[in-house]
Tab-separated table of C-alpha atoms and ligand atoms in Angstrom:
chain	number	residue	atom	x	y	z
A	1	MET	CA	65.362	74.592	330.302
A	2	LEU	CA	64.286	77.489	328.140
A	3	ASN	CA	61.192	77.094	326.059
A	4	LEU	CA	61.765	77.326	322.347
A	5	LEU	CA	58.813	78.716	320.469
A	6	HIS	CA	58.805	78.156	316.694
A	7	VAL	CA	56.828	80.801	314.863
A	8	GLU	CA	56.155	80.234	311.157
A	9	VAL	CA	54.943	83.366	309.444
A	10	CYS	CA	53.365	83.096	306.007
A	11	GLN	CA	53.936	86.391	304.223
A	12	ASN	CA	51.455	87.387	301.483
A	13	VAL	CA	52.818	86.793	298.006
A	14	GLY	CA	52.332	90.425	297.054
A	15	SER	CA	53.925	91.880	300.177
A	16	LEU	CA	57.195	93.693	299.640
A	17	LEU	CA	58.271	94.149	303.245
A	18	THR	CA	61.639	92.770	304.276
A	19	GLU	CA	61.960	89.784	306.546
A	20	PHE	CA	63.242	92.113	309.246
A	21	ASP	CA	60.124	94.281	309.058
A	22	ILE	CA	57.812	91.283	309.138
A	23	LYS	CA	59.565	89.936	312.227
A	24	LYS	CA	59.167	93.346	313.906
A	25	LEU	CA	55.425	93.350	313.164
A	26	VAL	CA	55.048	89.830	314.568
A	27	GLN	CA	56.991	90.758	317.727
A	28	THR	CA	54.703	93.729	318.275
A	29	GLU	CA	51.662	91.496	317.823
A	30	PHE	CA	52.998	89.034	320.390
A	31	ASP	CA	53.669	91.812	322.877
A	32	SER	CA	49.975	92.672	322.732
A	33	LEU	CA	48.819	89.098	323.402
A	34	GLU	CA	48.330	87.562	326.819
A	35	GLU	CA	48.850	84.061	325.589
A	36	ILE	CA	49.197	82.412	322.252
A	37	ILE	CA	47.592	79.323	320.822
A	38	LEU	CA	49.851	76.473	319.815
A	39	ASN	CA	49.474	74.078	316.893
A	40	LYS	CA	46.646	76.046	315.304
A	41	PRO	CA	47.214	78.862	312.830
A	42	LEU	CA	46.427	82.423	313.802
A	43	LEU	CA	44.710	83.844	310.718
A	44	SER	CA	44.956	87.269	309.243
A	45	GLU	CA	41.413	88.352	310.260
A	46	ASN	CA	42.351	87.917	313.914
A	47	PHE	CA	45.483	90.102	313.851
A	48	SER	CA	45.287	93.282	315.810
A	49	THR	CA	47.060	95.651	313.441
A	50	ASP	CA	46.215	96.569	309.852
A	51	ALA	CA	49.874	96.390	308.863
A	52	LEU	CA	50.045	92.736	309.848
A	53	LYS	CA	46.734	91.995	308.135
A	54	THR	CA	48.039	93.525	304.914
A	55	HIS	CA	51.303	91.633	304.810
A	56	VAL	CA	50.782	88.337	306.586
A	57	GLN	CA	48.414	85.462	305.796
A	58	SER	CA	48.883	83.361	308.921
A	59	ILE	CA	51.092	82.704	311.911
A	60	TYR	CA	51.609	79.174	313.208
A	61	CYS	CA	53.220	78.571	316.585
A	62	SER	CA	54.548	75.367	318.083
A	63	CYS	CA	56.682	74.606	321.056
A	64	GLU	CA	58.832	71.556	321.676
A	65	GLN	CA	58.530	71.430	325.431
A	66	GLU	CA	54.909	72.364	325.625
A	67	GLN	CA	52.190	69.903	324.584
A	68	GLY	CA	49.371	72.152	325.764
A	69	ILE	CA	47.215	74.396	323.693
A	70	HIS	CA	48.236	77.730	325.117
A	71	VAL	CA	51.479	79.142	326.233
A	72	LYS	CA	52.063	82.318	328.216
A	73	LEU	CA	54.602	84.523	326.592
A	74	LEU	CA	57.147	84.314	329.338
A	75	LYS	CA	60.419	86.188	329.404
A	76	GLU	CA	62.386	82.963	329.307
A	77	THR	CA	60.900	81.823	326.016
A	78	ILE	CA	63.239	81.962	323.037
A	79	ILE	CA	61.217	82.908	319.963
A	80	LYS	CA	62.404	81.725	316.573
A	81	ILE	CA	60.582	83.341	313.689
A	82	TYR	CA	60.612	81.859	310.162
A	83	VAL	CA	59.181	84.033	307.411
A	84	TYR	CA	58.174	82.388	304.129
A	85	ARG	CA	56.024	82.928	301.051
A	86	LEU	CA	53.900	80.266	299.387
A	87	ASN	CA	54.700	79.083	295.912
A	88	GLN	CA	51.798	78.609	293.485
A	89	GLU	CA	53.473	76.489	290.842
A	90	ASP	CA	52.710	72.830	290.250
A	91	ILE	CA	54.498	70.949	287.526
A	92	ALA	CA	54.840	67.324	286.571
A	93	ILE	CA	58.285	66.645	285.252
A	94	GLU	CA	58.125	63.205	283.716
A	95	THR	CA	55.420	61.281	281.959
A	96	ILE	CA	55.361	57.998	280.118
A	97	HIS	CA	53.779	58.005	276.673
A	98	LYS	CA	52.755	54.638	275.525
A	99	ASP	CA	50.089	53.563	273.035
A	100	GLY	CA	48.450	56.952	273.141
A	101	GLU	CA	48.203	56.889	276.930
A	102	GLU	CA	49.999	59.348	279.166
A	103	ILE	CA	51.019	58.182	282.591
A	104	SER	CA	52.581	60.370	285.214
A	105	ALA	CA	55.843	59.003	286.524
A	106	ALA	CA	56.913	61.867	288.730
A	107	ALA	CA	55.410	65.081	290.104
A	108	HIS	CA	57.358	68.113	291.112
A	109	TRP	CA	56.433	70.894	293.550
A	110	MET	CA	58.278	74.037	294.512
A	111	LEU	CA	58.143	74.448	298.280
A	112	PRO	CA	56.684	75.904	300.380
A	113	SER	CA	53.698	75.208	298.148
A	114	ASP	CA	50.178	76.539	298.547
A	115	LYS	CA	48.995	72.974	297.803
A	116	PHE	CA	50.352	71.798	301.148
A	117	PHE	CA	49.282	74.811	303.183
A	118	GLY	CA	47.573	73.630	306.375
A	119	LEU	CA	48.420	69.982	305.761
A	120	TRP	CA	50.719	69.609	308.753
A	121	GLU	CA	48.386	71.011	311.411
A	122	ASN	CA	45.482	68.910	310.144
A	123	LEU	CA	47.261	65.623	310.724
A	124	PHE	CA	46.728	64.266	314.216
A	125	TYR	CA	48.887	61.669	315.945
A	126	ASP	CA	49.974	60.788	319.430
A	127	PRO	CA	51.699	63.749	321.071
A	128	GLY	CA	55.311	63.973	319.951
A	129	VAL	CA	55.144	61.903	316.739
A	130	LYS	CA	55.347	64.825	314.376
A	131	GLU	CA	57.871	66.717	316.487
A	132	LYS	CA	60.107	63.659	316.587
A	133	LEU	CA	60.070	63.473	312.839
A	134	VAL	CA	61.069	67.140	312.462
A	135	ASN	CA	63.877	66.652	314.981
A	136	PHE	CA	65.156	63.591	313.113
A	137	VAL	CA	65.343	65.492	309.867
A	138	GLU	CA	66.833	68.648	311.310
A	139	THR	CA	69.544	66.582	312.999
A	140	ALA	CA	70.281	64.703	309.791
A	141	MET	CA	70.642	68.000	307.925
A	142	VAL	CA	73.012	69.380	310.545
A	143	TYR	CA	75.118	66.172	310.427
A	144	SER	CA	75.192	66.486	306.697
A	145	GLU	CA	76.331	70.090	306.860
A	146	ARG	CA	79.141	69.292	309.314
A	147	GLN	CA	80.083	66.238	307.267
A	148	VAL	CA	79.945	63.780	310.149
A	149	ASN	CA	81.606	60.602	308.910
A	150	PRO	CA	78.879	58.003	308.316
A	151	HIS	CA	81.419	55.198	308.713
A	152	ILE	CA	81.951	56.254	312.336
A	153	ILE	CA	78.502	57.330	313.319
A	154	SER	CA	75.742	55.658	311.416
A	155	TRP	CA	73.282	58.148	310.015
A	156	ASN	CA	71.726	58.933	306.688
A	157	LYS	CA	68.867	60.790	305.186
A	158	VAL	CA	66.425	58.097	304.198
A	159	ILE	CA	63.172	58.034	306.115
A	160	LEU	CA	60.598	55.281	305.975
A	161	LEU	CA	57.083	55.692	307.290
A	162	HIS	CA	55.244	52.407	307.412
A	163	GLY	CA	51.872	51.316	308.665
A	164	PRO	CA	48.308	50.495	307.586
A	165	PRO	CA	46.810	52.285	304.549
A	166	GLY	CA	45.046	55.582	305.127
A	167	THR	CA	47.023	56.565	308.188
A	168	GLY	CA	48.396	59.721	306.612
A	169	LYS	CA	51.882	58.558	305.661
A	170	THR	CA	51.952	60.149	302.218
A	171	SER	CA	50.412	63.340	303.536
A	172	LEU	CA	52.879	63.406	306.405
A	173	CYS	CA	55.848	63.129	304.009
A	174	LYS	CA	54.575	66.072	301.982
A	175	ALA	CA	53.785	68.129	305.045
A	176	LEU	CA	57.207	67.320	306.479
A	177	ALA	CA	58.987	68.478	303.306
A	178	GLN	CA	57.048	71.727	303.524
A	179	LYS	CA	57.812	72.196	307.217
A	180	ILE	CA	61.546	71.519	306.842
A	181	THR	CA	61.740	73.951	303.917
A	182	ILE	CA	60.167	76.626	306.149
A	183	ARG	CA	62.379	75.811	309.127
A	184	LEU	CA	65.609	75.772	307.108
A	185	GLY	CA	64.748	78.897	305.151
A	186	HIS	CA	67.905	80.582	306.477
A	187	LYS	CA	70.077	77.935	304.795
A	188	PHE	CA	68.145	77.188	301.617
A	189	THR	CA	66.310	79.600	299.386
A	190	ARG	CA	63.728	77.025	298.331
A	191	GLY	CA	62.638	73.436	298.592
A	192	GLU	CA	61.644	71.104	295.773
A	193	LEU	CA	59.655	67.931	296.189
A	194	ILE	CA	59.823	65.213	293.577
A	195	GLU	CA	57.369	62.412	293.990
A	196	ILE	CA	58.310	59.309	292.083
A	197	ASN	CA	55.232	57.317	291.217
A	198	SER	CA	56.444	53.818	291.896
A	199	HIS	CA	53.157	52.288	290.764
A	200	SER	CA	53.527	53.476	287.221
A	201	LEU	CA	57.256	52.717	287.256
A	202	PHE	CA	56.725	49.111	288.190
A	203	SER	CA	53.442	48.252	286.623
A	204	LYS	CA	53.095	47.810	282.908
A	205	TRP	CA	56.077	49.046	281.023
A	206	PHE	CA	59.201	47.718	282.598
A	207	SER	CA	61.026	48.103	279.322
A	208	GLU	CA	60.403	51.851	279.490
A	209	SER	CA	61.058	52.078	283.201
A	210	GLY	CA	64.845	51.780	283.141
A	211	LYS	CA	65.127	54.768	280.851
A	212	LEU	CA	62.616	56.642	282.926
A	213	VAL	CA	64.502	56.099	286.173
A	214	MET	CA	67.662	57.412	284.484
A	215	ASN	CA	65.820	60.454	283.147
A	216	ILE	CA	64.297	61.303	286.497
A	217	PHE	CA	67.569	60.973	288.352
A	218	ASN	CA	69.481	62.951	285.754
A	219	GLU	CA	67.047	65.800	286.316
A	220	ILE	CA	67.344	65.411	290.072
A	221	LYS	CA	71.134	65.587	289.843
A	222	ILE	CA	70.869	68.872	287.962
A	223	LEU	CA	68.619	70.237	290.715
A	224	LEU	CA	71.095	69.065	293.367
A	225	GLN	CA	73.871	71.180	291.829
A	226	ASP	CA	72.321	74.246	293.427
A	227	PRO	CA	73.427	74.114	297.076
A	228	LYS	CA	70.707	76.636	297.959
A	229	ALA	CA	67.924	74.246	296.899
A	230	LEU	CA	66.741	71.596	299.331
A	231	ILE	CA	65.587	68.547	297.371
A	232	PHE	CA	63.084	66.040	298.769
A	233	ILE	CA	62.488	62.793	296.952
A	234	LEU	CA	59.336	60.949	297.821
A	235	ILE	CA	58.998	57.318	296.834
A	236	ASP	CA	55.545	56.339	297.854
A	237	GLU	CA	54.398	52.780	298.518
A	238	ILE	CA	57.785	51.152	298.083
A	239	GLU	CA	56.154	47.747	298.519
A	240	SER	CA	55.605	47.860	294.759
A	241	LEU	CA	59.400	47.514	294.463
A	242	ALA	CA	59.338	44.359	296.508
A	243	HIS	CA	56.567	43.007	294.309
A	244	ALA	CA	58.529	43.792	291.197
A	245	ARG	CA	61.488	41.841	292.581
A	246	LYS	CA	59.406	38.935	293.739
A	247	ALA	CA	57.663	38.699	290.387
A	248	CYS	CA	60.953	37.850	288.744
A	249	THR	CA	62.558	35.523	291.252
A	250	THR	CA	60.682	32.639	289.632
A	251	GLY	CA	62.474	33.090	286.303
A	252	SER	CA	66.211	32.547	285.937
A	253	GLU	CA	66.872	35.530	283.664
A	254	PRO	CA	67.293	38.875	285.427
A	255	SER	CA	64.190	40.566	284.120
A	256	ASP	CA	63.594	44.185	283.291
A	257	SER	CA	61.814	44.699	286.566
A	258	ILE	CA	64.746	43.619	288.738
A	259	ARG	CA	67.022	45.836	286.687
A	260	VAL	CA	64.743	48.779	287.309
A	261	VAL	CA	64.620	48.173	291.057
A	262	ASN	CA	68.397	47.854	291.194
A	263	ALA	CA	68.855	50.961	289.069
A	264	LEU	CA	66.632	52.875	291.430
A	265	LEU	CA	68.469	51.684	294.525
A	266	THR	CA	71.870	52.505	293.003
A	267	GLN	CA	70.680	55.949	292.018
A	268	LEU	CA	69.377	56.573	295.509
A	269	ASP	CA	72.707	55.550	297.039
A	270	ASN	CA	74.364	57.894	294.641
A	271	ILE	CA	72.390	61.003	295.415
A	272	LYS	CA	72.298	60.369	299.177
A	273	GLN	CA	75.809	61.815	299.289
A	274	PHE	CA	74.567	65.299	298.398
A	275	PRO	CA	74.219	67.542	301.433
A	276	ASN	CA	70.962	69.056	300.212
A	277	VAL	CA	68.837	65.959	299.649
A	278	LEU	CA	66.372	64.064	301.760
A	279	ILE	CA	64.673	60.833	300.749
A	280	LEU	CA	61.195	60.089	302.062
A	281	THR	CA	59.572	56.710	301.567
A	282	THR	CA	56.337	55.083	302.645
A	283	SER	CA	55.004	51.542	302.796
A	284	ASN	CA	51.562	50.230	303.546
A	285	LEU	CA	52.971	46.879	304.555
A	286	THR	CA	54.828	46.522	307.754
A	287	GLU	CA	56.664	43.265	307.170
A	288	VAL	CA	57.063	42.476	303.504
A	289	ILE	CA	59.138	45.476	302.542
A	290	ASP	CA	62.051	45.080	300.196
A	291	VAL	CA	64.954	44.216	302.503
A	292	ALA	CA	67.461	46.139	300.429
A	293	PHE	CA	65.296	49.157	300.948
A	294	VAL	CA	64.762	48.772	304.652
A	295	ASP	CA	68.514	48.575	305.137
A	296	ARG	CA	68.898	51.889	303.457
A	297	ALA	CA	66.329	53.651	305.588
A	298	ASP	CA	67.657	54.683	308.879
A	299	ILE	CA	64.740	56.453	310.365
A	300	LYS	CA	61.853	54.018	310.407
A	301	LEU	CA	58.690	55.185	312.018
A	302	TYR	CA	55.590	53.086	312.442
A	303	ILE	CA	52.445	55.097	311.830
A	304	SER	CA	49.579	53.362	313.558
A	305	LEU	CA	45.832	53.704	313.307
A	306	PRO	CA	44.797	56.686	315.418
A	307	ASN	CA	43.964	56.047	319.068
A	308	GLU	CA	40.836	57.560	320.661
A	309	GLN	CA	42.680	60.766	321.542
A	310	ALA	CA	43.857	61.350	317.972
A	311	ILE	CA	40.388	60.431	316.718
A	312	TYR	CA	38.915	62.997	319.081
A	313	SER	CA	41.198	65.654	317.588
A	314	ILE	CA	40.275	64.660	314.046
A	315	TYR	CA	36.543	64.732	314.810
A	316	SER	CA	36.751	68.033	316.734
A	317	ASN	CA	38.578	69.558	313.813
A	318	CYS	CA	35.856	68.332	311.394
A	319	VAL	CA	33.038	69.596	313.566
A	320	GLU	CA	34.702	73.007	313.981
A	321	GLU	CA	35.012	73.223	310.206
A	322	LEU	CA	31.253	72.572	309.894
A	323	MET	CA	30.623	75.332	312.448
A	324	ARG	CA	32.790	77.692	310.424
A	325	THR	CA	30.760	76.863	307.315
A	326	ASN	CA	27.431	77.353	309.135
A	327	PHE	CA	26.202	73.765	309.096
A	328	ILE	CA	26.373	73.423	312.862
A	329	ARG	CA	25.477	76.224	315.247
A	330	PRO	CA	28.635	77.372	317.056
A	331	GLU	CA	29.312	75.773	320.394
A	332	LYS	CA	32.473	75.143	322.375
A	333	ILE	CA	34.164	71.797	321.993
A	334	HIS	CA	36.532	71.139	324.836
A	335	ASP	CA	39.900	69.471	324.436
A	336	MET	CA	40.790	66.090	325.895
A	337	GLU	CA	42.757	67.674	328.728
A	338	TYR	CA	39.553	69.322	329.966
A	339	LEU	CA	37.635	66.025	329.865
A	340	LYS	CA	40.419	64.269	331.730
A	341	ARG	CA	40.496	66.955	334.423
A	342	LEU	CA	36.753	66.435	334.876
A	343	ASN	CA	37.390	62.704	335.096
A	344	TYR	CA	34.993	62.320	332.167
A	345	GLU	CA	32.065	63.410	334.302
A	346	GLU	CA	29.054	64.859	332.622
A	347	ASN	CA	27.801	68.364	333.201
A	348	SER	CA	25.996	70.827	330.953
A	349	GLU	CA	29.373	72.199	329.763
A	350	SER	CA	30.969	68.882	328.980
A	351	LYS	CA	27.969	66.961	327.672
A	352	ASN	CA	28.540	67.275	323.913
A	353	SER	CA	32.294	66.926	324.185
A	354	LEU	CA	31.764	63.699	326.120
A	355	THR	CA	29.471	62.410	323.410
A	356	LEU	CA	32.155	63.193	320.869
A	357	TYR	CA	34.618	61.295	322.998
A	358	GLN	CA	32.304	58.281	323.086
A	359	LEU	CA	31.990	58.435	319.311
A	360	SER	CA	35.783	58.499	319.108
A	361	CYS	CA	36.005	55.333	321.202
A	362	LYS	CA	33.458	53.730	318.934
A	363	SER	CA	35.599	54.577	315.905
A	364	ILE	CA	38.713	52.754	317.030
A	365	ASN	CA	40.179	50.668	314.168
A	366	MET	CA	39.196	53.190	311.516
A	367	SER	CA	41.967	54.888	309.559
A	368	GLY	CA	42.355	58.646	309.360
A	369	ARG	CA	41.084	58.462	305.798
A	370	THR	CA	37.802	56.803	306.910
A	371	LEU	CA	37.378	59.054	309.954
A	372	LYS	CA	37.511	62.152	307.811
A	373	LYS	CA	34.573	60.846	305.737
A	374	ILE	CA	32.287	60.273	308.718
A	375	PRO	CA	30.979	63.866	309.004
A	376	PHE	CA	30.148	63.867	305.294
A	377	LEU	CA	28.357	60.537	305.632
A	378	ALA	CA	26.457	61.878	308.631
A	379	HIS	CA	25.290	64.788	306.575
A	380	ALA	CA	24.511	62.881	303.435
A	381	LEU	CA	22.742	59.926	305.032
A	382	TYR	CA	21.107	61.275	308.159
A	383	ASN	CA	20.893	65.022	308.055
A	384	GLN	CA	20.612	66.107	304.398
A	385	ALA	CA	23.037	68.942	305.137
A	386	ARG	CA	20.586	70.964	307.192
A	387	GLU	CA	21.764	73.487	309.739
A	388	CYS	CA	21.497	71.908	313.150
A	389	SER	CA	22.730	71.930	316.726
A	390	LEU	CA	25.913	70.156	317.741
A	391	HIS	CA	23.859	67.623	319.677
A	392	GLU	CA	21.778	66.727	316.595
A	393	PHE	CA	24.875	66.427	314.426
A	394	LEU	CA	26.560	64.095	316.897
A	395	MET	CA	23.533	61.830	316.737
A	396	ALA	CA	23.839	61.746	312.942
A	397	MET	CA	27.556	60.974	313.299
A	398	ASN	CA	26.701	58.114	315.563
A	399	PHE	CA	24.547	56.574	312.827
A	400	ALA	CA	27.235	57.224	310.239
A	401	ILE	CA	29.816	55.390	312.344
A	402	GLN	CA	27.432	52.487	312.683
A	403	TRP	CA	26.811	52.531	308.922
A	404	GLN	CA	30.530	52.660	308.177
A	405	THR	CA	31.255	49.764	310.519
A	406	GLU	CA	28.572	47.581	308.992
A	407	ASN	CA	29.477	48.426	305.425
A	408	SER	CA	33.211	47.965	305.807
A	409	LEU	CA	32.639	44.359	306.836
A	410	LYS	CA	30.913	43.449	303.600
B	501	ADP	N1	46.112	60.860	311.618
B	501	ADP	C1	45.457	61.536	310.696
B	501	ADP	N2	45.021	62.794	310.966
B	501	ADP	C2	44.336	63.510	310.057
B	501	ADP	N3	44.084	63.059	308.809
B	501	ADP	C3	44.499	61.852	308.473
B	501	ADP	C4	45.199	61.035	309.379
B	501	ADP	N4	45.505	59.868	308.776
B	501	ADP	C5	45.018	59.958	307.531
B	501	ADP	N5	44.409	61.159	307.335
B	501	ADP	C6	43.768	61.625	306.071
B	501	ADP	O1	43.431	60.514	305.304
B	501	ADP	C7	43.730	60.737	303.932
B	501	ADP	C8	44.662	59.685	303.383
B	501	ADP	O2	45.970	59.867	303.873
B	501	ADP	P1	47.282	59.332	303.130
B	501	ADP	O3	48.369	60.290	303.468
B	501	ADP	O4	47.000	59.069	301.712
B	501	ADP	O5	47.486	57.960	303.912
B	501	ADP	P2	48.475	56.750	303.581
B	501	ADP	O6	49.573	57.297	302.723
B	501	ADP	O7	48.968	56.308	304.924
B	501	ADP	O8	47.658	55.718	302.903
B	501	ADP	C9	44.291	62.141	303.848
B	501	ADP	O9	43.259	63.037	303.475
B	501	ADP	C10	44.780	62.415	305.229
B	501	ADP	O10	44.721	63.787	305.502
B	502	MG	MG1	50.031	56.625	300.796
């Protein structure tokens, strides 16, 4: 099978070159490279020509068949280049005003947004998790375009990511919306992400909520009229819907809250029919999710706590960032493949990477959110942010992990 290499090229906002010219520049750059790095952006300062440096911010390559870090540019590789520019806008579309307080009910981003730049590549999961998600969505969009009859083949465009808190579900939804916008740039001129804040919808002001749901969806329907806009709707932490329903099952009157939940579900069913919409949902609970909601989601993906391999990637990424910012003196950190090939044996080359691996094993059961705080804790508690060697920093991280484990129990 031919390798398919996806190349996402972020063009500078000020650059006036055509897409065709940018693609030509990128092709020339690739011809000069022996091999290219996958899943890590190639940044402007590393480009070989001034023309590319002037017009392009970064190039990000990924390959479905290849899980490795490098790929040789073989003749049989099909290269697909996507050129995009980042949007710098950020607007909230709906707020609730009540008793002098202002509460945000929905946020709205134009995609690809600079706010989500780099989000995708800094989320680490088991190999294949992210790719699977992209494939799901791309397939759903193609089915939608060809109008495959959903009564014959069951498919829809509601995705549910569920799993423990802090495992990156919300981030993954946002990063996915950004990625799909980039990948489908030939079909849609832009993406828009609307995040509905279910907490504020279902917390205090149920009486206001019904109106609010209507307002939000009326605005969404206007956006959907433009077939060139790809609309993502993110409903985060949908377990708050289930709570809202449960809260009113005790009373006999259908309360405001159940009306709001039902209004929301009906509206979602309504807009699902549009070819240019995708609904992303998350839940921190794995069992007690609103049944009506689960039925509507047809891609359900469990996002687990990271295993030691994913933890190793998160930690390596953190440590490399501290090398970039001159806290740790530069030193090579090997990837897991290298350690496996060595059978985890220690030599002068592998010593520090092995220590990092041991720290990763020690950090099992921590969420991505907690893991990303460990380097900061190491600095703050044990190193006072002094410049140090990798070995010294790993010792500080060891203490920080210990500290985190003890303190999370209290
Ligand atoms: N697997 C992971 N890889 C990298 N970062 C992660 C991972 N899981 C969580 N994080 C980080 O933890 C923080 C919280 O993530 P979030 O998306 O809010 O999680 P959730 O929605 O599952 O509670 C974010 O900064 C995110 O980047
Ligand atoms: Mg979340």
